[in-house]
Short mmCIF file of C-alpha atoms and ligand atoms in Angstrom, two decimals:
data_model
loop_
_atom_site.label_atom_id
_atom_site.label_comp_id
_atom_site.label_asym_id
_atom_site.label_seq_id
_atom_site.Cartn_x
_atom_site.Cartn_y
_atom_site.Cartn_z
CA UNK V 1 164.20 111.14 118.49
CA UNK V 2 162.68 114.02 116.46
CA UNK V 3 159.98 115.97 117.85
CA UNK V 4 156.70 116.22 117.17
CA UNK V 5 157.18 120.19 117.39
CA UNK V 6 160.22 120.40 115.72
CA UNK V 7 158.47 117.92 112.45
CA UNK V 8 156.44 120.59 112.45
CA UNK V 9 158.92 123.70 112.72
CA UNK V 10 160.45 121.35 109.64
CA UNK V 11 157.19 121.44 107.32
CA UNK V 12 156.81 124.59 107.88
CA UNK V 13 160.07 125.35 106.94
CA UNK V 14 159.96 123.14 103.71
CA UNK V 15 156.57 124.91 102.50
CA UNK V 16 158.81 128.65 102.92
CA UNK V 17 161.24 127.06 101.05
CA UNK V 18 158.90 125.29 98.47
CA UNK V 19 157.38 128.95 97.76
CA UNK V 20 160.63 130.43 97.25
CA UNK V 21 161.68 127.93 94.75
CA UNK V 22 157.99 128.43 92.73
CA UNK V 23 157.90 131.83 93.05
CA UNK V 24 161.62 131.99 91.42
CA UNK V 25 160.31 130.88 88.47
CA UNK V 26 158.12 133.30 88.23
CA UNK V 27 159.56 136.69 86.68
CA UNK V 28 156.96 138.97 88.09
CA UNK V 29 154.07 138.77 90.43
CA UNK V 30 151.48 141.92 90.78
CA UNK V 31 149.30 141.95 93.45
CA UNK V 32 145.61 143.92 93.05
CA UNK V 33 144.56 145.25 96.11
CA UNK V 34 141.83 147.80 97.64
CA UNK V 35 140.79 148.12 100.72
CA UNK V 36 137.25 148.53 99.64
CA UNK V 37 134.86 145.75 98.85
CA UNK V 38 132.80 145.71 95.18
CA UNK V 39 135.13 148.46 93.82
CA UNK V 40 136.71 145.95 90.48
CA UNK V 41 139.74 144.00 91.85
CA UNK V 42 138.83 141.08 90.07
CA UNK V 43 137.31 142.65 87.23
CA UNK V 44 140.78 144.79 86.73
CA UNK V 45 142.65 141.46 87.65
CA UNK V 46 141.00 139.18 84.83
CA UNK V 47 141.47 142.20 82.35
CA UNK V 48 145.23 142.94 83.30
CA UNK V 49 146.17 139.24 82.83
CA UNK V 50 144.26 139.54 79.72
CA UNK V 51 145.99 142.21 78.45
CA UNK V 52 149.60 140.75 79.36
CA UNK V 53 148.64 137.72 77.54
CA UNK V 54 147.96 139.42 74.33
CA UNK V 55 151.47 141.15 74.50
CA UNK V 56 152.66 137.80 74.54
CA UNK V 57 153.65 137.62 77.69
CA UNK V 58 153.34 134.08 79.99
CA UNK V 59 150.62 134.81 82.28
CA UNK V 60 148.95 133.43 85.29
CA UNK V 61 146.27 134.28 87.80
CA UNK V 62 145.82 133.70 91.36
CA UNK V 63 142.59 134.29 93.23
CA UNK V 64 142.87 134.35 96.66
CA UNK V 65 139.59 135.30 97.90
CA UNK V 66 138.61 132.34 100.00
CA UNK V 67 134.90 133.53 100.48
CA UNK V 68 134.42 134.92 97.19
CA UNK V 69 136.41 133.74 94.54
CA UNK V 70 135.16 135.34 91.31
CA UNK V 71 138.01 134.94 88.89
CA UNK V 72 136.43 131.57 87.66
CA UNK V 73 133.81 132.52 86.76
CA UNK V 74 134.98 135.93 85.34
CA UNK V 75 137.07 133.54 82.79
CA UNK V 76 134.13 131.32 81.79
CA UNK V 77 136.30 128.15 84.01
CA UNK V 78 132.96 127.93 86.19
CA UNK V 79 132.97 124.14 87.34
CA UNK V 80 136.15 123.18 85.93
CA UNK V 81 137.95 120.34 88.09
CA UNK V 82 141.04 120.68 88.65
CA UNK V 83 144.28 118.31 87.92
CA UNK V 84 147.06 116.68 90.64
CA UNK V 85 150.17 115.52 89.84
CA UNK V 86 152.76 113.33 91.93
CA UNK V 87 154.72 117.09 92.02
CA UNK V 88 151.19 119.07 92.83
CA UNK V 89 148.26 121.16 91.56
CA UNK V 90 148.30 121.66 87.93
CA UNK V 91 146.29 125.11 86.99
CA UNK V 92 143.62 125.30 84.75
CA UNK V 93 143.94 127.53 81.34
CA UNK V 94 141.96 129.44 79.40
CA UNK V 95 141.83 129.69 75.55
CA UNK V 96 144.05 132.38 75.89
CA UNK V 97 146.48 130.35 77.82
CA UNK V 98 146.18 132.14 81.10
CA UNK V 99 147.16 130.16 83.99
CA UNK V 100 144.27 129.95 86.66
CA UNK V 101 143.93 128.93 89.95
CA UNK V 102 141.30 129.72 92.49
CA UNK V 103 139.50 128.01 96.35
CA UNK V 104 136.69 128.64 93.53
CA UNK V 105 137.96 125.05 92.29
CA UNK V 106 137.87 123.42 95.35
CA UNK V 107 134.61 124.33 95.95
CA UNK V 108 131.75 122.12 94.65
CA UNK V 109 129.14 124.58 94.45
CA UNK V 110 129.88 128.42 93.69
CA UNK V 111 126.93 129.15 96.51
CA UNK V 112 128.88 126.94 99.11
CA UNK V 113 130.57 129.30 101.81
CA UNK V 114 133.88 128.41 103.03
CA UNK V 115 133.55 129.04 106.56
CA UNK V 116 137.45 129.49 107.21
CA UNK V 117 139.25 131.18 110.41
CA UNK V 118 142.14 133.23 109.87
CA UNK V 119 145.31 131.02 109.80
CA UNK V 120 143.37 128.23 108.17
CA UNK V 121 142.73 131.01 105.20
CA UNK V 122 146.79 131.72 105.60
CA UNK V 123 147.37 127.50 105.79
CA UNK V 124 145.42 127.64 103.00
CA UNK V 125 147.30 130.56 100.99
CA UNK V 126 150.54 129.29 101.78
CA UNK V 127 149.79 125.47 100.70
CA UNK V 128 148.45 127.09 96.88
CA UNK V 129 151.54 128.94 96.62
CA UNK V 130 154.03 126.15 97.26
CA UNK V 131 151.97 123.50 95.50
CA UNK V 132 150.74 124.97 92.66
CA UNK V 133 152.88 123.96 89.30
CA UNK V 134 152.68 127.38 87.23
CA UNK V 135 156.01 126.83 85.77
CA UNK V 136 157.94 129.70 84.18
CA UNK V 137 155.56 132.36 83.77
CA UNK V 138 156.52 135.80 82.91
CA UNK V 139 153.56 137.29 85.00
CA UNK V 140 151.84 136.49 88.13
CA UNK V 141 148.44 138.67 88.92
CA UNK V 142 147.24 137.97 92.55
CA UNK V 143 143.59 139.11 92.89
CA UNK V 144 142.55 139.86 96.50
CA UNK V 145 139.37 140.20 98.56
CA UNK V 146 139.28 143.40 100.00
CA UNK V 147 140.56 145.29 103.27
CA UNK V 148 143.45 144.50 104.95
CA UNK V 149 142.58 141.24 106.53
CA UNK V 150 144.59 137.57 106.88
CA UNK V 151 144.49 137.27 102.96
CA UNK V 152 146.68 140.45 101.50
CA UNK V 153 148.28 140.16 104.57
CA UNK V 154 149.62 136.52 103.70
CA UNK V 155 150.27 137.54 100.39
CA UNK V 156 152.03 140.73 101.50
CA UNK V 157 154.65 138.82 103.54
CA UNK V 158 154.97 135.73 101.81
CA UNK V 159 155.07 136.57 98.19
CA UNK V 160 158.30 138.65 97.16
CA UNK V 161 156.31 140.79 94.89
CA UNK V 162 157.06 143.08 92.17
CA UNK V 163 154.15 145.54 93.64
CA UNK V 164 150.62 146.29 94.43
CA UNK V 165 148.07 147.81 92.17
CA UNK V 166 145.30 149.31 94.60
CA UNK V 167 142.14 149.74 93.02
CA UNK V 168 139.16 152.66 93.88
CA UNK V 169 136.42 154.45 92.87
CA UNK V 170 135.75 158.09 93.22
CA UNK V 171 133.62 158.00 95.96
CA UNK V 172 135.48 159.80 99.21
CA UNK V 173 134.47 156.63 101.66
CA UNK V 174 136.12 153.83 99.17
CA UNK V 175 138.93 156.40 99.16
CA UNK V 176 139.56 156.29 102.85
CA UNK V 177 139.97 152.74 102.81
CA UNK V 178 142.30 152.30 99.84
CA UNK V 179 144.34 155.07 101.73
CA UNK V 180 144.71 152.25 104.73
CA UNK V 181 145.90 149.37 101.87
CA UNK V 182 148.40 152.07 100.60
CA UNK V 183 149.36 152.78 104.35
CA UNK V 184 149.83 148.86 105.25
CA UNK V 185 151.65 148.10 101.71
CA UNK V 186 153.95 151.25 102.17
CA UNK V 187 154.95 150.41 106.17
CA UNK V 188 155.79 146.50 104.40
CA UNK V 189 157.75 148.31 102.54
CA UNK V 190 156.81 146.57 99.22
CA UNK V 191 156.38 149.13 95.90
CA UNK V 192 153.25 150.61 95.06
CA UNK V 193 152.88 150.28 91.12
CA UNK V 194 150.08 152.38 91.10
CA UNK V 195 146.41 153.39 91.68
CA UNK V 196 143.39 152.67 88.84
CA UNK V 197 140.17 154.80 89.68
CA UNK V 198 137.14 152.19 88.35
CA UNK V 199 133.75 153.34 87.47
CA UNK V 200 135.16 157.23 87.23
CA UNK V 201 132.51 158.43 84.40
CA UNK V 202 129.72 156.73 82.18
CA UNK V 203 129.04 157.55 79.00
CA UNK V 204 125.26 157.58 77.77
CA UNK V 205 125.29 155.46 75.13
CA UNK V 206 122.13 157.25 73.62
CA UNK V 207 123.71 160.87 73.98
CA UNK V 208 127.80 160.39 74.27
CA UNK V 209 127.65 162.40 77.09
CA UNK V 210 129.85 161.46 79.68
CA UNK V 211 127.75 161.16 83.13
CA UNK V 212 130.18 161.75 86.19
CA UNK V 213 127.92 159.18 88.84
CA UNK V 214 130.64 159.09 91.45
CA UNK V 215 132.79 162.16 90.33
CA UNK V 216 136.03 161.77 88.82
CA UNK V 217 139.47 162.67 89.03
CA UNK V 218 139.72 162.05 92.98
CA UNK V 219 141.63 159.20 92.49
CA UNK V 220 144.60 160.72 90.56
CA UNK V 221 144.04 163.59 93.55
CA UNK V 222 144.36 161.04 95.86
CA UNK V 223 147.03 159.52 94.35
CA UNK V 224 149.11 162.56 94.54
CA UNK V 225 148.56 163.20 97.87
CA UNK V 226 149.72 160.01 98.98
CA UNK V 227 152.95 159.81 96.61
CA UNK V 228 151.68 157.19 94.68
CA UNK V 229 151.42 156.08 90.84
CA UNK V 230 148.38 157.23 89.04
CA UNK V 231 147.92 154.58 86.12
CA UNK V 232 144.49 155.72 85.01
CA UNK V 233 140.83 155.78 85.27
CA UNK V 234 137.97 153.12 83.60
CA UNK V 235 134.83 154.46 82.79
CA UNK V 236 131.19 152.87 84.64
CA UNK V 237 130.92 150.51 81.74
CA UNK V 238 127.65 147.53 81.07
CA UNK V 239 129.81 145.98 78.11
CA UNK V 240 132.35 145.39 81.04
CA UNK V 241 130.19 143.78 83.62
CA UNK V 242 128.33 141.68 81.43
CA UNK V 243 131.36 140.32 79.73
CA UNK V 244 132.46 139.48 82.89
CA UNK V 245 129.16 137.74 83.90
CA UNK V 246 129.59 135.66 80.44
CA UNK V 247 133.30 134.26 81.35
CA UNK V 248 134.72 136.49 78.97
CA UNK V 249 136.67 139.66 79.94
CA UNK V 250 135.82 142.80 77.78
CA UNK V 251 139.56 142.67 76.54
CA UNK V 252 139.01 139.38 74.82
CA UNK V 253 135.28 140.33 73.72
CA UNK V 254 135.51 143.48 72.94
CA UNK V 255 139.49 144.56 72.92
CA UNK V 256 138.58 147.96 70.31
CA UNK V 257 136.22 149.20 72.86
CA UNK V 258 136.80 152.34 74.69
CA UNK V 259 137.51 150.48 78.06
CA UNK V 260 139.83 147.96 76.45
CA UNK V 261 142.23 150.21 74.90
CA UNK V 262 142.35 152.08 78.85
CA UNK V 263 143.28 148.67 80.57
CA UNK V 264 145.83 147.77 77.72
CA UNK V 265 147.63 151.75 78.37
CA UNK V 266 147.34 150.50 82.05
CA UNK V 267 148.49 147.73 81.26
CA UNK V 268 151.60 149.44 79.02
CA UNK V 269 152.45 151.27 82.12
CA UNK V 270 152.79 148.54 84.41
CA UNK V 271 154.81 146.96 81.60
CA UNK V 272 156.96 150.07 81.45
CA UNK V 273 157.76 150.40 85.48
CA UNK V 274 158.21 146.65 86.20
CA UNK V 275 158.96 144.74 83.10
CA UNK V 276 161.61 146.75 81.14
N1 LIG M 1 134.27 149.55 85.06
C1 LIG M 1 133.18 148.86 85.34
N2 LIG M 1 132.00 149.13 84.73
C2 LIG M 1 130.87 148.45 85.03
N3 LIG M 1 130.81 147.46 85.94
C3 LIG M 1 131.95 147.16 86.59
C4 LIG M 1 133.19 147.82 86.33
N4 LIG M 1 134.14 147.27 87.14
C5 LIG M 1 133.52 146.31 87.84
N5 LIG M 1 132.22 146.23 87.54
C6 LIG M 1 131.19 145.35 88.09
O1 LIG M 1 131.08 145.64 89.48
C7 LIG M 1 130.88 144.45 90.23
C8 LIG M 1 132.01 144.29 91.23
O2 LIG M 1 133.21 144.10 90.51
P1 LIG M 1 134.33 143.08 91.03
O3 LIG M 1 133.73 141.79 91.43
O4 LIG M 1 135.39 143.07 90.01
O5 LIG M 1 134.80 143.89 92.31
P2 LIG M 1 135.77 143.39 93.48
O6 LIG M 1 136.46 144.60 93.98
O7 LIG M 1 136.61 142.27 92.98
O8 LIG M 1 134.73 142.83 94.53
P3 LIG M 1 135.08 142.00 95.87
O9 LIG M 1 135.53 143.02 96.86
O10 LIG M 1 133.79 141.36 96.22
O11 LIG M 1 136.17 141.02 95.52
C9 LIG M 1 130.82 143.31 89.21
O12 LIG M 1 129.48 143.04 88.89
C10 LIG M 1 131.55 143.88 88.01
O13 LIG M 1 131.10 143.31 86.78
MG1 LIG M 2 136.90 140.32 93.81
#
């Protein structure tokens, strides 16, 4: 007779393998990381996939931030109920035919916490990645919460991923942290693709001046001294957050803008290191 323990040991086991086999399909999965809170992971995230879409490319986004998933909303899919099949989870698209999925869709109110201990948040991971029916996508974006808790941590060791981006701002505090997500991604040994600084300058929209809030340049500093990628710096930007706050990501409102054509050079670069 079988085990109750060992059953177990078995479904485990089947889910590891069940990732594998989704994940194969998937040429290449980029993980956005910082170990700061607020600092544009999912703003970035939403954008990148964005911008990999418009090249043509077959893209999909995961949002793994149990307690605040944002993406959603960030893609006007606010509400949006999600489809099973006898084979699992099918994930929702956008216009642009971006692959979604997100605990956002589980949820049935946006202002409902998920009160969630750490390996029910890793159960929980684990289950969207083996379940989930992306089929063959070219590109995988995996927006994180910040730090260096249960969720990147799942995604670090489960996922086999082309790389991290880490995300920061100028500011020398957000810069200690992202220097502890560069630390923990470099001792997994997984590949750093590279840094973005977010919110590095605004410019007046009355004068042109640029107004340097936070500073700027740190990041590529920082970047330097940690032997790291610099991939380039986004401006403080209002077009950006409210497009965000309407479901529609500035690349797709706005993609002349000033901020678009910096994510889509970004997002050239990342194409350039991983993709060709
Ligand atoms: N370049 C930018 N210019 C202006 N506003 C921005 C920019 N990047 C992000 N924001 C705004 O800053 C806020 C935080 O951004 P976002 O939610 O993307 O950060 P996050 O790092 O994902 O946060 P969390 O740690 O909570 O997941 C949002 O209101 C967003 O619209
Ligand atoms: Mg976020």
């Amino acid at each position: 007779m079988v085990s109750k323990e060992e059953e177990h040991k078995k479904a485990l086991m089947q889910e590891e393998i069940d990732i594998i086999k989704k994940m194969s399909k998937i040429k290449h999965k980029i993980a956005v990381m910082s170990g700061k809170g607020g600092v544009g992971k999912s703003t970035i995230a939403v954008n990148l996939a964005a911008a990999f879409a418009k090249k043509g490319y077959k893209t999909g986004i995961m949002d793994v931030d149990v307690h605040g998933p944002n993406v959603p909303k960030m893609l006007g899919l606010e509400g949006k109920s999600l489809k099973f099949s006898d084979d699992g989870i099918i994930p929702i698209e956008t216009e642009e035919g971006i692959k979604v999925m997100s605990v956002g869709f589980f949820l049935s109110s946006q202002d409902t916490p998920l009160i969630w201990r750490g390996p029910a948040k890793t159960g929980v991971i684990k289950q969207f990645f083996a379940e989930v029916i992306w089929g063959d996508l070219d590109v995988l974006i995996i927006d994180n919460p910040p730090g260096t808790g249960d969720e990147p941590l799942t995604i670090l060791q489960t996922i086999p991923l082309d790389g991290v981006v880490l995300i920061t701002t100028p500011q020398s505090v957000v810069q200690e942290d992202v220097i502890k997500s560069v630390n923990l991604v470099k001792s997994l040994k997984i590949s750093i693709i590279g840094i973005i600084e977010n919110m590095s300058g605004f410019v007046c929209p009355e004068c042109k001046k640029e107004i340097l809030i936070f500073g700027k340049g740190s990041g590529a500093k920082m970047a330097e001294k940690m032997d790291v990628p610099f991939l380039g710096s986004l401006p403080l930007d209002v077009e950006t957050s409210a497009a965000s706050d309407i479901g529609t990501p500035i690349l797709i409102k706005e993609p002349e803008s000033e901020i678009s054509v910096k994510i889509l050079k970004i997002a050239d670069k990342i194409e350039s290191k991983i993709m060709k």
